[in-house]
């Protein structure tokens, strides 16, 4: 768990009480000097979700020099209560599509791209592309 958006739990881990609007994209400032942009639309159509992810990738690319701006881009989509509308189902389509998009763009920074289901069934390409793109941020 990276970020805990709720209180009243005994679960450990994650940054506590990091609240944001449900099903939205927004920017906020933390610690008075770090901007955080979050794309967390998950109750939308497939096309809108993919567009939202790509838009945040492009925004991150266009703002890649600003190290005081963190981008968090969630790939989860859940538009219904059946197996065909679950994060499990959509991950098999979204993850490779976004990985291929990133490969074409060849960015030097994409921020945090949080995804569901990263093993072979859902294509490891997305997390590999995220690591490759963000590798330029590592100071050796």
CSV table of C-alpha atoms in Angstrom, one decimal:
chain,number,residue,atom,x,y,z
A,1,UNK,CA,0.0,0.0,0.0
A,2,UNK,CA,1.5,3.4,-1.0
A,3,UNK,CA,-1.2,5.8,0.0
A,4,UNK,CA,-3.9,5.3,2.5
A,5,UNK,CA,-7.0,7.3,1.6
A,6,UNK,CA,-9.0,6.4,4.7
A,7,UNK,CA,-8.8,6.4,8.4
A,8,UNK,CA,-10.0,4.1,11.2
A,9,UNK,CA,-8.0,1.1,10.0
A,10,UNK,CA,-5.4,-1.0,11.8
A,11,UNK,CA,-3.6,-1.7,8.6
A,12,UNK,CA,0.0,-0.6,8.5
A,13,UNK,CA,1.9,0.8,5.6
A,14,UNK,CA,1.3,3.6,3.2
A,15,UNK,CA,1.3,7.3,3.7
A,16,UNK,CA,-1.6,7.9,6.1
A,17,UNK,CA,-4.6,10.1,5.5
A,18,UNK,CA,-3.7,11.2,2.0
A,19,UNK,CA,-7.2,12.3,1.0
A,20,UNK,CA,-8.4,13.4,-2.5
A,21,UNK,CA,-11.6,13.7,-4.4
A,22,UNK,CA,-13.1,10.4,-5.6
A,23,UNK,CA,-12.9,9.6,-9.3
A,24,UNK,CA,-11.0,12.8,-10.2
A,25,UNK,CA,-7.9,14.3,-11.6
A,26,UNK,CA,-6.5,17.2,-9.5
A,27,UNK,CA,-3.3,19.0,-8.3
A,28,UNK,CA,-2.5,19.9,-4.7
A,29,UNK,CA,0.5,21.2,-2.8
A,30,UNK,CA,2.1,19.4,0.1
A,31,UNK,CA,4.8,20.6,2.5
A,32,UNK,CA,4.3,24.1,1.1
A,33,UNK,CA,6.5,23.5,-2.0
A,34,UNK,CA,5.8,20.2,-3.7
A,35,UNK,CA,3.0,20.0,-6.2
A,36,UNK,CA,1.2,16.6,-6.5
A,37,UNK,CA,-1.0,15.9,-9.5
A,38,UNK,CA,-3.1,12.8,-9.2
A,39,UNK,CA,-5.2,11.1,-12.0
A,40,UNK,CA,-7.5,8.6,-10.3
A,41,UNK,CA,-10.5,8.3,-12.5
A,42,UNK,CA,-11.8,4.8,-12.2
A,43,UNK,CA,-15.5,5.0,-12.8
A,44,UNK,CA,-15.4,6.2,-16.4
A,45,UNK,CA,-15.5,4.6,-19.8
A,46,UNK,CA,-12.5,2.7,-21.1
A,47,UNK,CA,-11.7,5.4,-23.7
A,48,UNK,CA,-11.9,8.2,-21.1
A,49,UNK,CA,-9.6,6.3,-18.7
A,50,UNK,CA,-7.0,5.6,-21.4
A,51,UNK,CA,-7.2,9.3,-22.5
A,52,UNK,CA,-6.8,10.4,-18.8
A,53,UNK,CA,-3.7,8.2,-18.4
A,54,UNK,CA,-2.1,9.4,-21.6
A,55,UNK,CA,-2.9,13.1,-20.8
A,56,UNK,CA,-1.1,12.8,-17.5
A,57,UNK,CA,1.9,11.1,-19.1
A,58,UNK,CA,2.1,13.9,-21.6
A,59,UNK,CA,1.8,16.5,-18.9
A,60,UNK,CA,4.6,14.8,-17.0
A,61,UNK,CA,6.8,14.7,-20.1
A,62,UNK,CA,6.1,18.4,-20.8
A,63,UNK,CA,7.0,19.3,-17.2
A,64,UNK,CA,9.9,16.8,-16.8
A,65,UNK,CA,12.4,19.4,-15.5
A,66,UNK,CA,10.3,20.3,-12.4
A,67,UNK,CA,11.5,18.0,-9.7
A,68,UNK,CA,9.2,19.6,-7.2
A,69,UNK,CA,6.1,18.2,-9.0
A,70,UNK,CA,5.1,14.6,-8.5
A,71,UNK,CA,2.7,12.9,-10.9
A,72,UNK,CA,0.7,9.9,-9.7
A,73,UNK,CA,-1.2,8.2,-12.5
A,74,UNK,CA,-3.5,5.3,-11.6
A,75,UNK,CA,-4.4,2.8,-14.3
A,76,UNK,CA,-7.3,1.1,-12.5
A,77,UNK,CA,-10.7,1.0,-14.1
A,78,UNK,CA,-13.8,-0.4,-12.6
A,79,UNK,CA,-17.0,0.5,-14.3
A,80,UNK,CA,-19.4,-2.2,-13.0
A,81,UNK,CA,-19.9,-5.1,-10.7
A,82,UNK,CA,-19.2,-8.0,-13.2
A,83,UNK,CA,-16.0,-9.8,-14.1
A,84,UNK,CA,-16.1,-8.0,-17.5
A,85,UNK,CA,-16.1,-4.5,-15.8
A,86,UNK,CA,-13.5,-5.1,-13.2
A,87,UNK,CA,-9.9,-3.9,-12.7
A,88,UNK,CA,-8.8,-7.5,-13.3
A,89,UNK,CA,-10.4,-7.5,-16.7
A,90,UNK,CA,-9.4,-4.0,-17.8
A,91,UNK,CA,-5.7,-4.4,-16.8
A,92,UNK,CA,-5.2,-6.9,-19.6
A,93,UNK,CA,-6.0,-4.2,-22.1
A,94,UNK,CA,-4.9,-0.9,-20.4
A,95,UNK,CA,-1.5,-2.1,-19.3
A,96,UNK,CA,-0.1,-3.1,-22.7
A,97,UNK,CA,-1.8,-0.1,-24.5
A,98,UNK,CA,-0.1,2.4,-22.1
A,99,UNK,CA,3.2,0.5,-22.3
A,100,UNK,CA,3.1,0.8,-26.1
A,101,UNK,CA,2.2,4.4,-25.9
A,102,UNK,CA,5.1,5.1,-23.6
A,103,UNK,CA,7.5,3.2,-25.9
A,104,UNK,CA,6.4,5.4,-28.8
A,105,UNK,CA,6.9,8.6,-26.8
A,106,UNK,CA,10.2,7.5,-25.3
A,107,UNK,CA,9.9,9.9,-22.3
A,108,UNK,CA,12.6,10.7,-19.8
A,109,UNK,CA,10.1,10.9,-16.9
A,110,UNK,CA,6.6,9.6,-16.4
A,111,UNK,CA,6.1,9.9,-12.6
A,112,UNK,CA,4.4,7.2,-10.6
A,113,UNK,CA,2.1,4.9,-12.7
A,114,UNK,CA,0.2,2.8,-10.3
A,115,UNK,CA,-1.1,-0.4,-11.9
A,116,UNK,CA,-3.1,-3.5,-11.1
A,117,UNK,CA,-1.9,-7.0,-12.0
A,118,UNK,CA,1.6,-6.8,-13.3
A,119,UNK,CA,2.6,-10.5,-14.0
A,120,UNK,CA,2.8,-12.2,-17.3
A,121,UNK,CA,-0.9,-12.5,-17.9
A,122,UNK,CA,-1.3,-8.7,-17.9
A,123,UNK,CA,2.0,-7.9,-19.6
A,124,UNK,CA,5.1,-6.8,-17.6
A,125,UNK,CA,5.8,-4.2,-20.3
A,126,UNK,CA,4.1,-1.3,-18.4
A,127,UNK,CA,6.2,-1.4,-15.3
A,128,UNK,CA,9.3,-2.1,-17.3
A,129,UNK,CA,8.6,1.1,-19.4
A,130,UNK,CA,8.0,3.1,-16.2
A,131,UNK,CA,11.3,2.0,-14.8
A,132,UNK,CA,13.1,2.7,-18.0
A,133,UNK,CA,11.6,6.2,-18.4
A,134,UNK,CA,12.2,7.3,-14.8
A,135,UNK,CA,15.7,5.9,-14.7
A,136,UNK,CA,17.0,9.2,-15.8
A,137,UNK,CA,16.0,10.7,-12.4
A,138,UNK,CA,18.5,8.5,-10.6
A,139,UNK,CA,21.5,10.4,-9.5
A,140,UNK,CA,24.6,8.2,-9.5
